[in-house]
XYZ file of C-alpha atoms in Angstrom:
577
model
C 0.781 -62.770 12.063
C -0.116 -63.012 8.448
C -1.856 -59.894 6.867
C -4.571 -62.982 5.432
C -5.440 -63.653 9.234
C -5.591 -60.182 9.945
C -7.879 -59.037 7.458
C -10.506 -62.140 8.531
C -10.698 -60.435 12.030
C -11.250 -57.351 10.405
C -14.449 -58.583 8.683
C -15.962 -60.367 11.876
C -17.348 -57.069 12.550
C -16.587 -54.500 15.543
C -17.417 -56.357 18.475
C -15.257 -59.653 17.541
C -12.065 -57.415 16.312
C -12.095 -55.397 19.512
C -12.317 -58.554 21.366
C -9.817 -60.571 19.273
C -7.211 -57.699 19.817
C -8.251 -57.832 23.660
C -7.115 -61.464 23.958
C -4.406 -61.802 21.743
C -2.555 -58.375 22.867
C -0.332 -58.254 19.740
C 1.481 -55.694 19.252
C 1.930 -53.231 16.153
C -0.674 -54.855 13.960
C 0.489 -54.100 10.027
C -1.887 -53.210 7.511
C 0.348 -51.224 5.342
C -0.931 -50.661 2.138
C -4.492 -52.153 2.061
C -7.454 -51.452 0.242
C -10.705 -50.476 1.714
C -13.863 -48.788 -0.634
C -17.286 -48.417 1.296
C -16.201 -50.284 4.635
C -18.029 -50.022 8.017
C -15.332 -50.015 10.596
C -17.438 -47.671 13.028
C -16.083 -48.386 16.883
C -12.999 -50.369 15.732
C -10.200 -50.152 17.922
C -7.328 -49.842 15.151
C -4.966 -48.082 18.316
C -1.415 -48.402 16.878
C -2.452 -49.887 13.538
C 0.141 -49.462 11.208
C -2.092 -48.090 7.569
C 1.065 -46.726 5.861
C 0.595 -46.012 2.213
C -2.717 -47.235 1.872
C -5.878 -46.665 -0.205
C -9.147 -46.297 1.847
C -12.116 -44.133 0.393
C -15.904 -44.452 1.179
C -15.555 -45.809 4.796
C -16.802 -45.663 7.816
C -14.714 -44.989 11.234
C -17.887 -43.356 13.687
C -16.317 -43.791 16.677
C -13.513 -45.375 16.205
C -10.214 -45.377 18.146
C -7.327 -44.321 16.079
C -4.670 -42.999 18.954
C -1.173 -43.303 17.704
C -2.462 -45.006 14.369
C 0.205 -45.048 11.483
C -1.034 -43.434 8.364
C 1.383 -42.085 7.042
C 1.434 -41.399 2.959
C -2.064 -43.033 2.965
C -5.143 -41.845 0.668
C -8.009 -41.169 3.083
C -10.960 -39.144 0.841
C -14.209 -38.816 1.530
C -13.809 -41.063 4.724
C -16.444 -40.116 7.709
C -14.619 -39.682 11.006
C -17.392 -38.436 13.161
C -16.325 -38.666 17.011
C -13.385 -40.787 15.955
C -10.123 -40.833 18.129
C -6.977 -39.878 16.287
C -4.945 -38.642 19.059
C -1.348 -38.386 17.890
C -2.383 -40.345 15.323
C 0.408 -39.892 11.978
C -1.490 -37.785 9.043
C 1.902 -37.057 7.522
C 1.627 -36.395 3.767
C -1.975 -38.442 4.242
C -4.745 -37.233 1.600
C -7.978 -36.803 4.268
C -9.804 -34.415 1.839
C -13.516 -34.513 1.483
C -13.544 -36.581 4.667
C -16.516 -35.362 7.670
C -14.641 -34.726 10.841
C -17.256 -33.883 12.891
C -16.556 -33.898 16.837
C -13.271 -35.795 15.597
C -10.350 -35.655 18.149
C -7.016 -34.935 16.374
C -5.216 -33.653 19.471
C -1.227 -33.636 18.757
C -2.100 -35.216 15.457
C 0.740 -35.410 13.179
C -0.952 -33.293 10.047
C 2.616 -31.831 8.214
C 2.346 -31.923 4.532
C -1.375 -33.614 4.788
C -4.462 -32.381 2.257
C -7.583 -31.220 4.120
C -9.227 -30.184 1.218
C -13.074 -29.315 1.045
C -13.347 -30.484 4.431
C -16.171 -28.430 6.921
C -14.270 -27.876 10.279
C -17.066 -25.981 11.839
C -17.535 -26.924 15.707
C -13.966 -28.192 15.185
C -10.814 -26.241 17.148
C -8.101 -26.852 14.781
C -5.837 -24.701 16.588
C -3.605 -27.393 17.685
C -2.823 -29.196 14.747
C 0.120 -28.837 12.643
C -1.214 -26.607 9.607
C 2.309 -25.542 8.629
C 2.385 -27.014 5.027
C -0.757 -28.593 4.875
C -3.473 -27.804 1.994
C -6.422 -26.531 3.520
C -8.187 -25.530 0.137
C -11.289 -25.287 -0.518
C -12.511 -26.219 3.286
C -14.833 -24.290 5.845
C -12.693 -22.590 8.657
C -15.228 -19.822 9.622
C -15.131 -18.530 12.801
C -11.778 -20.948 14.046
C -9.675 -19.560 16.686
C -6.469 -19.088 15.296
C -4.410 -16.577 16.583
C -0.981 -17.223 16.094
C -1.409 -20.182 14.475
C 1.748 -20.908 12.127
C 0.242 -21.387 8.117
C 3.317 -20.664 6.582
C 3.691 -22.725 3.125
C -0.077 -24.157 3.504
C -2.407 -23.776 0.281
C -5.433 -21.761 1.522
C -7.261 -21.414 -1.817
C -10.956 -20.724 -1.838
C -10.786 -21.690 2.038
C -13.639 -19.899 4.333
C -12.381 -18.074 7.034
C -15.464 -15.397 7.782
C -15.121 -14.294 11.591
C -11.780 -15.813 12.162
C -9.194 -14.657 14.794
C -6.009 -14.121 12.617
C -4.430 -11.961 15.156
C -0.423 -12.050 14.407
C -1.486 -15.812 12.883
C 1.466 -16.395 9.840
C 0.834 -16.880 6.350
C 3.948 -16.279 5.252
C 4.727 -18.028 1.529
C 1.005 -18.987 2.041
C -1.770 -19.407 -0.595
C -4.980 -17.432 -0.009
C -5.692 -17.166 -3.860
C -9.923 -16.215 -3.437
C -10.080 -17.031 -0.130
C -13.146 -15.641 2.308
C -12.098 -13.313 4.931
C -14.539 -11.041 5.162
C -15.339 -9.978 8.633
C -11.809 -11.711 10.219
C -9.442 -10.201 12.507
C -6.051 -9.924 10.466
C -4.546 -7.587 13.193
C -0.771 -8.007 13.126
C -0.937 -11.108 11.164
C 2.547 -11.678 8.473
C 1.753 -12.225 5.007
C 5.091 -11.987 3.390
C 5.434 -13.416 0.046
C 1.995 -14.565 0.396
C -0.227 -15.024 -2.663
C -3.305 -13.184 -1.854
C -4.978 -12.645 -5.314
C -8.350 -11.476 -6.186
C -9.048 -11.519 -2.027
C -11.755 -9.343 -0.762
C -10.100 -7.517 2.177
C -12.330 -4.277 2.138
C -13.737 -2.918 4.956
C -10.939 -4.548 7.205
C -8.456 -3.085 9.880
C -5.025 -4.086 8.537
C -3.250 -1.801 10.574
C 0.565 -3.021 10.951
C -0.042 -6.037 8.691
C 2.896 -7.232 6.898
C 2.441 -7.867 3.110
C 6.145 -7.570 2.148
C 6.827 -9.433 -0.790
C 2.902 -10.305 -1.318
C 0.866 -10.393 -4.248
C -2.017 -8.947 -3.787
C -3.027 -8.413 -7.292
C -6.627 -7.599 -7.759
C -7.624 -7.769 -4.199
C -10.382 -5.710 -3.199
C -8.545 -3.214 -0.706
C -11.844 -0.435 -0.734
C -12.183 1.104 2.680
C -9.726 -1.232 3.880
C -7.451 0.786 6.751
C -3.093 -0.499 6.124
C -1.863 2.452 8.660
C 1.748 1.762 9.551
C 1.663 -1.393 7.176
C 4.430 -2.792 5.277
C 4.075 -3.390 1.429
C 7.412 -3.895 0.318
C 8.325 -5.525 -3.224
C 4.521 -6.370 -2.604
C 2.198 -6.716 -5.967
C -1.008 -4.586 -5.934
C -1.818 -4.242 -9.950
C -5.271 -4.150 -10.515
C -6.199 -3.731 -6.894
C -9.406 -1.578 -5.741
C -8.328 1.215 -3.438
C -11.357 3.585 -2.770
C -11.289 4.957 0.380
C -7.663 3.193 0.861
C -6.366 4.700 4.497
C -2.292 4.757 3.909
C -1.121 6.732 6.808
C 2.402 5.680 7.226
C 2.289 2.567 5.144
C 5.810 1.376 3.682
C 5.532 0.573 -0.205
C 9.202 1.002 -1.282
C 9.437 -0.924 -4.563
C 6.017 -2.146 -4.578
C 4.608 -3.419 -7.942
C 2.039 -1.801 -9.531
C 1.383 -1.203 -13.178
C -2.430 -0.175 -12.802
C -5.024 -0.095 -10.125
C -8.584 1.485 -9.310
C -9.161 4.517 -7.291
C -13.362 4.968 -7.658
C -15.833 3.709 -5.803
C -17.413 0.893 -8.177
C -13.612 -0.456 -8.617
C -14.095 0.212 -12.870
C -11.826 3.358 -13.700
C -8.787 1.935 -13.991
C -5.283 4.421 -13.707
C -2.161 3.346 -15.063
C 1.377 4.074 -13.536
C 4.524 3.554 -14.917
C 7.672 1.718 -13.118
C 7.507 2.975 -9.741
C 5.564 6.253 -10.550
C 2.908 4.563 -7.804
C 5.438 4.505 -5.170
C 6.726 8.465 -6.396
C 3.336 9.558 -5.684
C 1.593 7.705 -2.608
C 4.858 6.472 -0.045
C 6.190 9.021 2.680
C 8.882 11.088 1.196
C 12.190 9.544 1.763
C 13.935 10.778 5.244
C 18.281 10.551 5.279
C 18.890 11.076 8.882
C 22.789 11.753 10.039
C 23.760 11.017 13.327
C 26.787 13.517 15.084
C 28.445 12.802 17.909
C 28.464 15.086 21.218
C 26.519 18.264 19.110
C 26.563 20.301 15.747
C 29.106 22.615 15.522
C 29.152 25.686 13.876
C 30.875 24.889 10.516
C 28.510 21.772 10.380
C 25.526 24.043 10.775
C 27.589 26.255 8.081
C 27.775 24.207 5.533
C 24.268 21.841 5.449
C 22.959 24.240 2.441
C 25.906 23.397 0.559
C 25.341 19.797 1.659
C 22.154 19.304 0.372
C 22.920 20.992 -2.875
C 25.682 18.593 -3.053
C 23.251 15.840 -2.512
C 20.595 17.130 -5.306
C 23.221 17.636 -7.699
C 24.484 14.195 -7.190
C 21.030 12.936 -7.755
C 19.486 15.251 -11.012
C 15.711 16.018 -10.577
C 15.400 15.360 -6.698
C 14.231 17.772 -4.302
C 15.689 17.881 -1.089
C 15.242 20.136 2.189
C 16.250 20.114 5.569
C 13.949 18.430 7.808
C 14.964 19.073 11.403
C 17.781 18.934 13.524
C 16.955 17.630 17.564
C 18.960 16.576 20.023
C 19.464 12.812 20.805
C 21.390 10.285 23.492
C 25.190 11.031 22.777
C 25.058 14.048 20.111
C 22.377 15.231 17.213
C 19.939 14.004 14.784
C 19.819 16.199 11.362
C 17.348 14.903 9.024
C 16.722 15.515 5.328
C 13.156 15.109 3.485
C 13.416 14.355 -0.036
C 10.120 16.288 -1.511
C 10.465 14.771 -5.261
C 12.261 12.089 -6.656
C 12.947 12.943 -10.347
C 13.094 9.786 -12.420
C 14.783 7.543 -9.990
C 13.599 4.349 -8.290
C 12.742 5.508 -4.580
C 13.887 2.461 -3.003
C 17.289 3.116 -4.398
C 17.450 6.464 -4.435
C 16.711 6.425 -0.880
C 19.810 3.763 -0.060
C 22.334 5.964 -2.322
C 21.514 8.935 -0.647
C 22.159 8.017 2.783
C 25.447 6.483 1.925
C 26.389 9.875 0.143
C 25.653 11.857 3.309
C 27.207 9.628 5.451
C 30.354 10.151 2.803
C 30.046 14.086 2.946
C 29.595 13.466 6.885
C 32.604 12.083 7.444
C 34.637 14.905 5.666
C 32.532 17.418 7.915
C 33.317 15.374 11.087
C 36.928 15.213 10.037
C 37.409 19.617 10.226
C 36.977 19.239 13.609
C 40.563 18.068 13.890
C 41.697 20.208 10.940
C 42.128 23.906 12.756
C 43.513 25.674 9.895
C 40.480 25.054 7.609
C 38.270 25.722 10.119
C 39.381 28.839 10.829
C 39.758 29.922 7.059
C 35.527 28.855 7.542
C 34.742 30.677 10.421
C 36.282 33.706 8.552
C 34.193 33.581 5.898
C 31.036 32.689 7.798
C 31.724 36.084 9.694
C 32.785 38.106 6.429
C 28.900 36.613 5.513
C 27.538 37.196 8.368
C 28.926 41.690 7.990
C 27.607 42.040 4.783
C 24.390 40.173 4.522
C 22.472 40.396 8.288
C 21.546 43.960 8.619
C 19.731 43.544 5.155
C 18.127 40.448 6.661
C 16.696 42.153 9.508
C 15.404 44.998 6.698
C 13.567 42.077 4.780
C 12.424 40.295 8.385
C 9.349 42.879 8.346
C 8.031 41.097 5.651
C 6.399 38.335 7.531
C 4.856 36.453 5.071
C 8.137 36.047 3.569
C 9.342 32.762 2.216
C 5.921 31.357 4.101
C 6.064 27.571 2.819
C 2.016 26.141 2.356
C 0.683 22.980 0.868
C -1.808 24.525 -1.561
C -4.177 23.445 -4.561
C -3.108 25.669 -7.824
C -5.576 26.446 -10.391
C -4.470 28.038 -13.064
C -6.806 29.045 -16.026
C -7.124 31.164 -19.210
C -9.156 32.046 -21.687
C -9.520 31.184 -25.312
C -9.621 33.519 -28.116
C -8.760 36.675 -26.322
C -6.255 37.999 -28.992
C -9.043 38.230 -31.429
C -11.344 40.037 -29.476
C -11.939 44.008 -31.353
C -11.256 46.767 -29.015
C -14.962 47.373 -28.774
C -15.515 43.612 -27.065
C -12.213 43.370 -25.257
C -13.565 45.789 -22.129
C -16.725 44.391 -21.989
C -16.177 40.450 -22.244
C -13.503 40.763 -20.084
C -15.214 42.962 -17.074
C -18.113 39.679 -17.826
C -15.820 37.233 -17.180
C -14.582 38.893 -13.972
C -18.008 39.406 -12.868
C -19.034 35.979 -13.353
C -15.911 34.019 -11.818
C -15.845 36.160 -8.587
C -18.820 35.189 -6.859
C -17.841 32.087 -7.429
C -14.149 32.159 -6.102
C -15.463 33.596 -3.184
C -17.989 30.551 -2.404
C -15.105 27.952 -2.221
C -12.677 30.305 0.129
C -10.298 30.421 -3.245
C -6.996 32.312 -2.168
C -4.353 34.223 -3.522
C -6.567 35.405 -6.209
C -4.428 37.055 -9.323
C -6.306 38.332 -12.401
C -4.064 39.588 -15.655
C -6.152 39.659 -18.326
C -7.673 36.587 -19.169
C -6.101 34.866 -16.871
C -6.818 33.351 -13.457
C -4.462 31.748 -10.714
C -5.926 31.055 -7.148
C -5.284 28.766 -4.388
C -7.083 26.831 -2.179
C -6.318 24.811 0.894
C -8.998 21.843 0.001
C -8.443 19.565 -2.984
C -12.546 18.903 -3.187
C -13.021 22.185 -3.147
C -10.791 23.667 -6.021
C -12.163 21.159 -8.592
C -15.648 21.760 -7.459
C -14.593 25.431 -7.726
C -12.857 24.674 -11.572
C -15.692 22.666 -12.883
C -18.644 25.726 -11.833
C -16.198 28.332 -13.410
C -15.772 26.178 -16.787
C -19.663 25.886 -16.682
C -20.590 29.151 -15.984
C -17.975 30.911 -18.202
C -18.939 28.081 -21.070
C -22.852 29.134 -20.212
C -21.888 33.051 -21.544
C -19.918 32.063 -24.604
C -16.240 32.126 -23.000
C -13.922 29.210 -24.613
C -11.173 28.152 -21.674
C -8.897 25.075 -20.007
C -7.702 24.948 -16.468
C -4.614 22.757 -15.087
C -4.316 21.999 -11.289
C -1.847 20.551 -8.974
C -1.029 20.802 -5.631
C 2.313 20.229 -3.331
C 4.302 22.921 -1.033
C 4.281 26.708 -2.360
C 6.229 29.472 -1.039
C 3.799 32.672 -0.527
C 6.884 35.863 -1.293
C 7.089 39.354 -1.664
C 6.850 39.967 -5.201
C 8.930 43.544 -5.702
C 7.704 44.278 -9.660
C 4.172 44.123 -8.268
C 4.187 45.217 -4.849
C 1.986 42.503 -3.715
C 2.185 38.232 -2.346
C 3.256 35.825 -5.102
C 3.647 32.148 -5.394
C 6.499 30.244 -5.805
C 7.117 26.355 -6.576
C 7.222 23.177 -8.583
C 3.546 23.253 -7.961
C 3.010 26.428 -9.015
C 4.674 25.785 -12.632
C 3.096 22.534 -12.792
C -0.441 23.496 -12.925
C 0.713 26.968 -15.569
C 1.853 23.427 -17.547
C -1.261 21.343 -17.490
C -3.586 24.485 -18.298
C -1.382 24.826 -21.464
C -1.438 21.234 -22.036
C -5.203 20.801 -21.593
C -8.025 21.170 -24.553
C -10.446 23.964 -24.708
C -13.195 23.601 -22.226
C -10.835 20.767 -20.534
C -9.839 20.832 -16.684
C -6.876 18.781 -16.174
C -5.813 17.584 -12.660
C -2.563 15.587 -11.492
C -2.346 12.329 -9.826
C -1.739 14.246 -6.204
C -5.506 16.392 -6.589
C -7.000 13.272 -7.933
C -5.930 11.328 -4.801
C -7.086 13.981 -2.606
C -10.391 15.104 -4.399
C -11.500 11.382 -5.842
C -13.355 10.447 -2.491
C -15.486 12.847 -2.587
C -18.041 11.218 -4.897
C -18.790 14.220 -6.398
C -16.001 13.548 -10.041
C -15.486 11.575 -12.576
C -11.895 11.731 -13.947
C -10.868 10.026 -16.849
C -7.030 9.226 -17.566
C -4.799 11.524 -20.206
C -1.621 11.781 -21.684
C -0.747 14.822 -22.598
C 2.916 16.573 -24.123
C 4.391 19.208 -22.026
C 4.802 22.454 -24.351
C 7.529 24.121 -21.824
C 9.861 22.303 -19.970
C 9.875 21.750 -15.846
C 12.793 20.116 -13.805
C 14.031 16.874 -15.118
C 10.661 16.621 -17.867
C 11.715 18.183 -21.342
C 9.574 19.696 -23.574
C 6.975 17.259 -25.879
C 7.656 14.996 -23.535
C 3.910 12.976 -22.022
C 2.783 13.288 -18.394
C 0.028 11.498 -16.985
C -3.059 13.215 -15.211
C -6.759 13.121 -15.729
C -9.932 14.925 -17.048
C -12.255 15.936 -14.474
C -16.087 16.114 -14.309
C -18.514 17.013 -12.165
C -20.887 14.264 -10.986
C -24.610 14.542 -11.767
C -25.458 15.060 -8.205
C -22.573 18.031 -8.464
C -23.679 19.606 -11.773
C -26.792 19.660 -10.076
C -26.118 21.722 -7.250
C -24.110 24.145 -9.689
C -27.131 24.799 -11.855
């Protein structure tokens, strides 16, 4: 039948077409490509209709039975579908946004590569339809069920989804640009390589989410909790991250060039390439697998091992982690504590393949008896000479004690130029004055030479509190000073010149660095006691760049490190006065 003829029917009105179709039981009716604009076809049985490729907008299909209706390629905007029937209908690559689909039944709907753009699907279960691919944007999806639900490749942008189930629901290559999640469950959903920026996400358990590849530039991450999530090659310049929980997150060669650590999202810290991942991912583990158990020249030589290892790689620090027994032989593991210069993601892939090189030529003495016994004989030549002054030294117990400390070093402006007469005086002041205060935030360690101060303390908050009292109470009575602070692992030894505990470590030297580094009356902090002491509320630190005036590890003299200026907060300075 001619498309003419068909089209007549069509404009008898409901009752006739449904009737007409009764009696004639045609078959596939063709309507491909037709126009419609403004057309009441509520109740119309168009079952099986083909509508390929065509142009409706404005219309009307209350009602109206669309089961197994063609539409393939077809522009459907701003259509009203309210209680409609479009049971398996074909929405492949159709253009339905704008449309009203309220109480609409799209049960095993063909929807791949369709727009359902601005479109409110409240009251509407969605869950079964084919969103793989399909644009979404703009449209209300608050509170849909959708766990599990496969979005891979859809277009998401500015969609609603307050209150949604996301559980383990895939995004992956998706695009959330400004979408609404607020108050959604995202447990265990995939986002890899999805586009994610400027999202607000804060507040939100993300625990085991997977962001690899993601950019999720700008997103508002304050509060937010990513334990045990995966970040990897993911994008997260300019991101918020107050309150950020991180425990056991994986960010190996994760992008970010800047990002905000305070509470109002406004002070903005700057990293350079892969200096973000150097500071905030878990320290690199090599683990070495040996078969049956360690034997003694293996246990031997794992000192010379890892100095082979950190000479290999200039600038890294490495130590032995453990060594436990496993299924079929032992586990040794190394913990690299700094990275130096290099890229952490491939610094941690070239040091496992060196061990496993070194490995093998440990493995292979156990066939090769003539070295090994040339090694046992100077492991027991060792063994003579050095172990009864080891059991001397083993009454020192605090020997070679390894603690994770905050360092504040500080000294004192102008001292040289004090006269004889002043020198005894100021300087029994200054004592006076900073040990009260020492004592009121549990500082440790305390050593006083001069005009100089170095203590410890086993709270971040608490040594800058601690810094910014002493530099207002020593500024109060006239004293000119600058403090540096940093904190890591530090070896508490027996110091044999001066009889008593000293400190030893790349923290240690650090912070004697910064306080050189820093301006009179200036307390300068690294990135580490920022991280630690910046959710306290109670600072403000402000970004510097200052020149190193004595070298430390792989960092050369003149050359610029990055840290901050700390300041008490009002509500802080308050309680110190």
């Amino acid at each position: 039948m001619d498309k003419e003829r068909i089209l007549q029917e069509l404009d008898r009105g409901a009752k006739s077409w449904n009737l007409w179709r009764k009696r004639r039981a045609v078959g596939e009716i063709d309507l491909d490509g037709i126009e419609l604009v403004g057309v009441n076809l509520d109740e119309y049985d168009l079952s099986k209709v083909s509508l390929r490729n065509s142009h409706i907008t404005q219309c009307s299909f209350k009602g109206a039975d669309l089961i197994q209706t063609n539409l393939q390629y077809s522009f459907l905007q701003n259509n009203d579908f309210s209680h409609a029937k479009l049971i398996a209908a074909n929405l492949g690559n159709t253009d339905m946004s704008g449309s009203i689909l309220f109480m609409t039944n799209m049960l095993t709907a063909n929807t791949r590569n369709a727009r359902l753009e601005n479109i409110d699907f409240r009251g509407h279960d969605i869950s079964g339809l084919m969103l793989r691919e399909v644009s979404l944007a703009g449209s209300n999806l608050e509170g849909q069920q959708l766990a599990r639900v496969d979005l891979s490749n859809s277009n998401l942008e500015g969609v609603n989804l307050q209150g949604a189930d996301l559980s383990n629901t895939l995004f992956n290559n998706a695009n959330l640009t400004n979408a609404d999640v607020r108050g959604a469950n995202l447990n265990g959903a995939l986002f890899k390589a999805a586009n994610l920026s400027g999202v607000d996400l804060s507040n939100l358990d993300l625990t085991k989410t997977d962001f690899s590849g993601a950019n999720l530039s700008h997103c508002d991450l304050r509060a937010a909790n990513l334990s045990k999530s995966k970040l990897i090659g993911a994008n997260i310049t300019g991101a918020k991250l107050w309150k950020l929980v991180t425990t056991g997150w994986s960010i190996a060669s994760v992008e970010c060039s800047y990002a905000y650590w305070d509470k109002s999202g406004k002070e903005k810290t700057l990293y350079r390439a892969h200096e973000f991942e150097r500071i905030f991912a878990e320290a690199i583990t090599i683990e070495l697998r040996y078969p049956y158990r360690l034997v003694d020249h293996e246990l031997a030589t794992l000192p010379i091992f890892i100095e082979h290892l950190t000479a290999v790689h200039w600038g890294t620090i490495i130590r032995l982690k453990s060594i436990s027994d496993v299924a079929g032989g032992a586990l040794v593991k190394f913990v690299v504590e700094e990275v130096g210069v290099h890229n952490p993601t491939e610094l941690k892939s070239q040091l496992q393949a060196e061990a496993e090189r070194i490995q093998l030529a440990q493995l292979m003495l156990r066939t090769n008896t003539q070295l090994h016994t040339q090694l046992k004989e100077k492991i027991g030549a060792i063994r003579e000479e050095f172990w009864p002054r080891l059991l001397e030294l083993a009454v020192d117990h605090e020997k070679d004690q390894v603690r994770n400390l905050t360092i504040l070093f500080m000294d004192l402006k102008g001292f040289s130029k004090w006269s004889e007469g002043e020198l005894s005086e100021k300087l029994s002041l200054f004592r006076g004055l900073v040990k009260p205060i020492l004592k009121k935030f549990a500082a440790g360690h305390p050593n006083m030479e001069g005009d100089s101060l170095r203590v410890t303390f086993k709270n971040a908050s608490a040594g800058v509190s601690c810094a910014c009292m002493i530099r207002n109470v020593l500024r109060a009575a006239g004293f000119e000073l600058r403090i540096g602070m940093e904190l890591g692992e530090v070896a508490v030894v027996h110091n044999e010149v001066t009889d008593i505990l000293d400190l030893e470590g790349v923290a240690v030297s650090m912070a004697a660095r910064m306080e050189a580094a820093a301006e009179p009356g200036e307390v300068l902090v690294s990135h580490k006691v920022r991280h630690y002491a910046q959710r306290s509320d109670l600072f403000h630190f402000t970004p510097r760049r200052v020149p190193l005036k004595k070298a430390i590890g792989s960092i050369e003299q003149g050359d610029y490190i990055e840290c901050f200026a700390v300041e008490a907060a009002k509500n802080l300075q308050d309680a110190f006065a």
